[in-house]
Every structure is written in structure tokens, then in C-alpha cells.
Tab-separated table of C-alpha atoms and ligand atoms in Angstrom:
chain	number	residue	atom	x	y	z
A	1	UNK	CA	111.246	51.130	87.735
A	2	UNK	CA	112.131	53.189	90.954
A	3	UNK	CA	111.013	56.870	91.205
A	4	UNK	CA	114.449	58.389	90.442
A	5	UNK	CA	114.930	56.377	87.507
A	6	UNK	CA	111.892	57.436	85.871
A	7	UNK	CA	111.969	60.766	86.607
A	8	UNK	CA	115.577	60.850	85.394
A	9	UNK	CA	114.851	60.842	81.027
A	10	UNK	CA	114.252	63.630	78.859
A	11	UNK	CA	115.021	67.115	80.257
A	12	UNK	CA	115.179	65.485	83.346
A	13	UNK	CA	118.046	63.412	82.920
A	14	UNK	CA	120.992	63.554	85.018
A	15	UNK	CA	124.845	63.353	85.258
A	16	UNK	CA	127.583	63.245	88.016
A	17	UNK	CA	130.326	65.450	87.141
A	18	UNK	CA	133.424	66.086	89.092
A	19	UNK	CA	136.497	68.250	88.730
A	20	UNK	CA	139.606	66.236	90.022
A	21	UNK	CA	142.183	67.420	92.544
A	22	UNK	CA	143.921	68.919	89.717
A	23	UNK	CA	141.567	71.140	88.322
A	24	UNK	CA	140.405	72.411	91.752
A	25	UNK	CA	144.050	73.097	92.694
A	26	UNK	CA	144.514	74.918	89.279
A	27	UNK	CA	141.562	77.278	90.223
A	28	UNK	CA	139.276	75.685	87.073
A	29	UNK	CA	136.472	74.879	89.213
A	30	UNK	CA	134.421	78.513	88.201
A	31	UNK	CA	135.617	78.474	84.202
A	32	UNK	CA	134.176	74.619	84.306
A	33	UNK	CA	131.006	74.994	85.783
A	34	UNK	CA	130.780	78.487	83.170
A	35	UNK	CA	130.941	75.849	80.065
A	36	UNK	CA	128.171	73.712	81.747
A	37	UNK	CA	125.387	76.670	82.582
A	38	UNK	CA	126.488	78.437	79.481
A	39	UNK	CA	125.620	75.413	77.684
A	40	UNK	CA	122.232	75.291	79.645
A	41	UNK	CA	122.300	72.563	81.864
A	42	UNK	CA	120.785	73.122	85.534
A	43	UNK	CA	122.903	72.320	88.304
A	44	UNK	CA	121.350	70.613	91.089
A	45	UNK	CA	123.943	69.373	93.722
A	46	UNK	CA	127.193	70.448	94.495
A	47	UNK	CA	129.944	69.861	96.943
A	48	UNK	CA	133.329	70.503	97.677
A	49	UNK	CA	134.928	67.541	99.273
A	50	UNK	CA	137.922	64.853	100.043
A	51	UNK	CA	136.944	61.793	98.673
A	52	UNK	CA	137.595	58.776	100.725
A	53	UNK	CA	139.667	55.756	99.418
A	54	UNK	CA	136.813	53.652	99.729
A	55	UNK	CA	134.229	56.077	97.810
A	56	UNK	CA	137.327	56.537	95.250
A	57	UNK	CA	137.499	52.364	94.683
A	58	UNK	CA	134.133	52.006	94.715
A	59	UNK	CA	133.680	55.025	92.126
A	60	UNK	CA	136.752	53.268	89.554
A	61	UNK	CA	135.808	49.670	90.820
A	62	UNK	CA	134.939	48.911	86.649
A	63	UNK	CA	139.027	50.071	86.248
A	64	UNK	CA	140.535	47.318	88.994
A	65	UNK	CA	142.062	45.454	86.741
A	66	UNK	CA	143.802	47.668	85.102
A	67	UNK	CA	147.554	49.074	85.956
A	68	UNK	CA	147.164	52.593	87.017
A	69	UNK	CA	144.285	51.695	89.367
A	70	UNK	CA	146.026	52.451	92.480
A	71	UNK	CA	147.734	55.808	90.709
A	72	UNK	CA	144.555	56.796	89.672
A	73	UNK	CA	142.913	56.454	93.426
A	74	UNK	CA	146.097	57.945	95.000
A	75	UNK	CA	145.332	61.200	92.194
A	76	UNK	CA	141.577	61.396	93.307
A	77	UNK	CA	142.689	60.971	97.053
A	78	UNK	CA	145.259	63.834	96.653
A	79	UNK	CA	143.277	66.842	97.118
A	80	UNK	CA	139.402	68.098	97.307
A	81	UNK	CA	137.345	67.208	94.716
A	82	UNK	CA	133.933	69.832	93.427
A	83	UNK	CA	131.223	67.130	92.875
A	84	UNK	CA	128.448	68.373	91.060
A	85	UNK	CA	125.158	66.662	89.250
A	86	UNK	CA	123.833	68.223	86.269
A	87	UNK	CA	120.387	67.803	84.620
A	88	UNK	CA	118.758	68.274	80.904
A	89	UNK	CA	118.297	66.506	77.727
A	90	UNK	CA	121.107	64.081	76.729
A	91	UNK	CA	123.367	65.623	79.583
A	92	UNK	CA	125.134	62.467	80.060
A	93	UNK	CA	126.304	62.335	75.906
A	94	UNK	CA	126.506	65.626	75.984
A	95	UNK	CA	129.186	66.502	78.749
A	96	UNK	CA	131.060	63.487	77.891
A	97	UNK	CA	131.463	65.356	74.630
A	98	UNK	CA	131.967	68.506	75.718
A	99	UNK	CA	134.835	67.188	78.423
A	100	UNK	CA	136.642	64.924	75.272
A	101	UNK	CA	138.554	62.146	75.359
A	102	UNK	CA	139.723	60.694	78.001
A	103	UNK	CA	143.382	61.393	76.853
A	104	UNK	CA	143.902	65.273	76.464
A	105	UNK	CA	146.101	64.752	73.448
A	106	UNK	CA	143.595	63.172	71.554
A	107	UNK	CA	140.829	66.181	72.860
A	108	UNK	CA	139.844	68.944	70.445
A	109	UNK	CA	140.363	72.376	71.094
A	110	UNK	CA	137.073	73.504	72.473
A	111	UNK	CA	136.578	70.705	75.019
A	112	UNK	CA	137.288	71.150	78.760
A	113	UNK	CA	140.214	68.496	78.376
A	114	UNK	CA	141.305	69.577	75.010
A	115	UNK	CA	141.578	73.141	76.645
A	116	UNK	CA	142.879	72.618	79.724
A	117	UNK	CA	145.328	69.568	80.645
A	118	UNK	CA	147.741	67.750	78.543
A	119	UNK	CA	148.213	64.126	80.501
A	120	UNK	CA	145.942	61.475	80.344
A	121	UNK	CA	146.550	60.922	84.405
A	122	UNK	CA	146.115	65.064	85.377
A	123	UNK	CA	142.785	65.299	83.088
A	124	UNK	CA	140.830	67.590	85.165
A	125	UNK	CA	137.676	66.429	85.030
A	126	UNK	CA	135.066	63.323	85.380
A	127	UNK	CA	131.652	62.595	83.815
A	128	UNK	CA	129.572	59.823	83.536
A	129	UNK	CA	129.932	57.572	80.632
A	130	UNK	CA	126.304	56.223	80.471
A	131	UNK	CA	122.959	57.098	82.059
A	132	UNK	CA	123.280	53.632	83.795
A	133	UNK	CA	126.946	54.584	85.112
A	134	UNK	CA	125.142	58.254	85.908
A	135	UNK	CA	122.401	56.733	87.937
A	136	UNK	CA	125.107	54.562	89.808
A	137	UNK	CA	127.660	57.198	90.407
A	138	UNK	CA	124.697	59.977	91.689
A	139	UNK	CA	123.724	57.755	94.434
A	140	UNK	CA	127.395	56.703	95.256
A	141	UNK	CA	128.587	60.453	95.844
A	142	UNK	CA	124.788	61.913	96.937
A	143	UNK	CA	121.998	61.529	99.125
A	144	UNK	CA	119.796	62.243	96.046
A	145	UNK	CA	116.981	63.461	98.348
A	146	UNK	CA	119.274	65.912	98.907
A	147	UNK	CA	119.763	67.236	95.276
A	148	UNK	CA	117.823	70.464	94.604
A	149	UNK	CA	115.167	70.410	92.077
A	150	UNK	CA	114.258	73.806	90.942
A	151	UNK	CA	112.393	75.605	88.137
A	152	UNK	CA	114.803	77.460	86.032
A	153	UNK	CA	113.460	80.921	85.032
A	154	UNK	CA	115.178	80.519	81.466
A	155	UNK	CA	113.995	76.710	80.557
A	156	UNK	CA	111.736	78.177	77.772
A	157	UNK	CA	114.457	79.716	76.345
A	158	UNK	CA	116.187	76.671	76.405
A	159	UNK	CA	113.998	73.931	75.378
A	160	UNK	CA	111.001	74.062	73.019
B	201	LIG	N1	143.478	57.069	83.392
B	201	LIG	C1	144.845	57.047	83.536
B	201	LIG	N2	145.596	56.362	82.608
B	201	LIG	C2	145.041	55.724	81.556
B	201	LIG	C3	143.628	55.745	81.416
B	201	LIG	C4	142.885	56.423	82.356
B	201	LIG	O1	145.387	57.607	84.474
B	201	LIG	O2	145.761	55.144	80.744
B	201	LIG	C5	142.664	57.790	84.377
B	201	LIG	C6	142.136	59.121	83.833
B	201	LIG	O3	142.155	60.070	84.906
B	201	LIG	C7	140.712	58.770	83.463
B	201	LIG	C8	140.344	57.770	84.559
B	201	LIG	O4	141.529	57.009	84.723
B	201	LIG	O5	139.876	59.908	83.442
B	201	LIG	C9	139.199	56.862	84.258
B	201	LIG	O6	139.415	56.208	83.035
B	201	LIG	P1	138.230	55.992	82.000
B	201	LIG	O7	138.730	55.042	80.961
B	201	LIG	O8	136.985	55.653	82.735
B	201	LIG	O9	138.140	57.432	81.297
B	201	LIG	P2	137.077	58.628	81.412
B	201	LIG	O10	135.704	58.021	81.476
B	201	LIG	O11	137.428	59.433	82.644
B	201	LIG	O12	137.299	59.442	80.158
């Protein structure tokens, strides 16, 4: 097992996030990133940037097969994205649950989606759907040397 893998469990663990085009045009990028350090998790990297068609394909390459492929690249490609990885225990379960599903009309009130978009193809937000995908994803969109461990003053507070 490589370093980052094993020193990505437990509290440790990580997820890439990112709010689409959308939900940076729609100004969502504060309330978003509110849910996720209310919640407790530790942000350690963030950026604000255009993703490139090729980053986008590689990022959905799982998805080529299926019909809104392209529209779904073309979405991601139409404006900055905020990329962001987030750390603690069972973040990657966790954010995928507090995002919803990946349709909006089938999210609950109280999730980001369920909240704050209404079409599948406008949904605001992306997370990881496994800590295999997470591991994957981190390294596509970060030079994870570059990500920014740090000691949170409030961890006891937090976790037993
Ligand atoms: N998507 C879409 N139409 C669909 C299904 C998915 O436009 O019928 C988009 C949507 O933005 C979704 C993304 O493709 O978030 C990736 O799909 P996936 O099934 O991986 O859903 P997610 O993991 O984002 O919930």
C-alpha cells in the first residue's frame, strides 16, 4: 500500500468534492462549503478553476457510454468549477449523503441537491462515490503534496 492510501482511513479519510459551473454561477459556493465545516469535516485543498475537456473526460471516463456524456462534459466545461478535498471519518458516505441523489427530484429536503437544484443535468454539486473513486479523483484534480494537512483546533470536540 502507497503512503497516501494508508494514511487516507479513519479520520483521515478523504473526498474530492466539487461545485459545478452551476452552483458557482448561482453564488452557492460559500452556503456549500458552510454545510461541509458545519458538519465538521476539515478542508484541505481548494481551487477555483476551468476544467479542461481532457481532465473533464478523464474525470466521467466510467459514464462514456452513456448518452449525455458529451452534455455532461460540455456542462462541466461551461464555467469555473470550486474543487475542494475534504477529510474525516466516513467523509466519502457521508457527503454523498448529505449532497443526495444524483437526481434532485428524488433528493430530500435537507440535502445540498434536494435544497438547491431541480434537474438531474444542473445538480450543483460532485462527490466521490467510493473511497477507491476518491483516491482516483484526488490525484486526477490535485498535486496531493500540495493538499494542506493541518491540526484542527476543534477535532476533540469533534471526534472522541
Ligand atoms: N447526469 C445527467 N443525466 C443523467 C445522469 C447523470 O446529466 O441522466 C449527470 C449529473 O450531473 C450527474 C453526473 O452526470 O451528477 C454524473 O452521474 P453519476 O451517475 O456519476 O451521478 P453522481 O455520482 O454525480 O450522483
Amino acid at each position: 500500500a502507497n503512503i497516501f492510501q494508508s494514511t487516507c482511513t479513519g479520520v483521515n479519510e478523504r473526498t474530492f468534492l466539487a461545485i459545478k459551473p452551476d452552483g458557482v454561477q448561482r453564488h452557492l459556493i460559500g452556503e456549500i462549503i458552510r454545510h461541509f465545516e458545519k458538519k465538521g469535516f476539515k478542508l484541505v485543498g481548494m481551487k477555483l478553476m476551468q476544467a479542461s475537456e481532457d481532465l473533464l473526460k478523464e474525470h466521467y471516463i466510467a459514464l462514456c457510454d452513456r448518452p449525455f456524456y458529451s452534455h455532461l462534459v460540455e456542462y462541466m466545461r461551461s464555467g469555473p468549477i470550486a474543487a475542494m478535498v475534504w477529510q474525516g471519518l466516513d467523509v466519502v458516505k457521508m457527503a454523498r449523503t448529505m449532497i443526495g441523489e444524483t437526481n434532485p427530484a428524488d433528493s430530500r429536503p435537507g440535502t445540498i441537491r434536494g435544497d438547491f437544484c431541480i434537474e438531474v443535468s444542473k445538480n450543483v454539486i460532485h462527490g466521490s462515490d467510493s473511497i477507491e473513486s476518491a483516491r482516483r479523483e484526488i490525484s486526477l484534480w490535485f498535486h496531493t503534496d500540495k493538499l494542506t494537512c493541518w491540526a484542527e483546533s476543534t477535532e476533540h470536540w469533534i471526534y472522541e
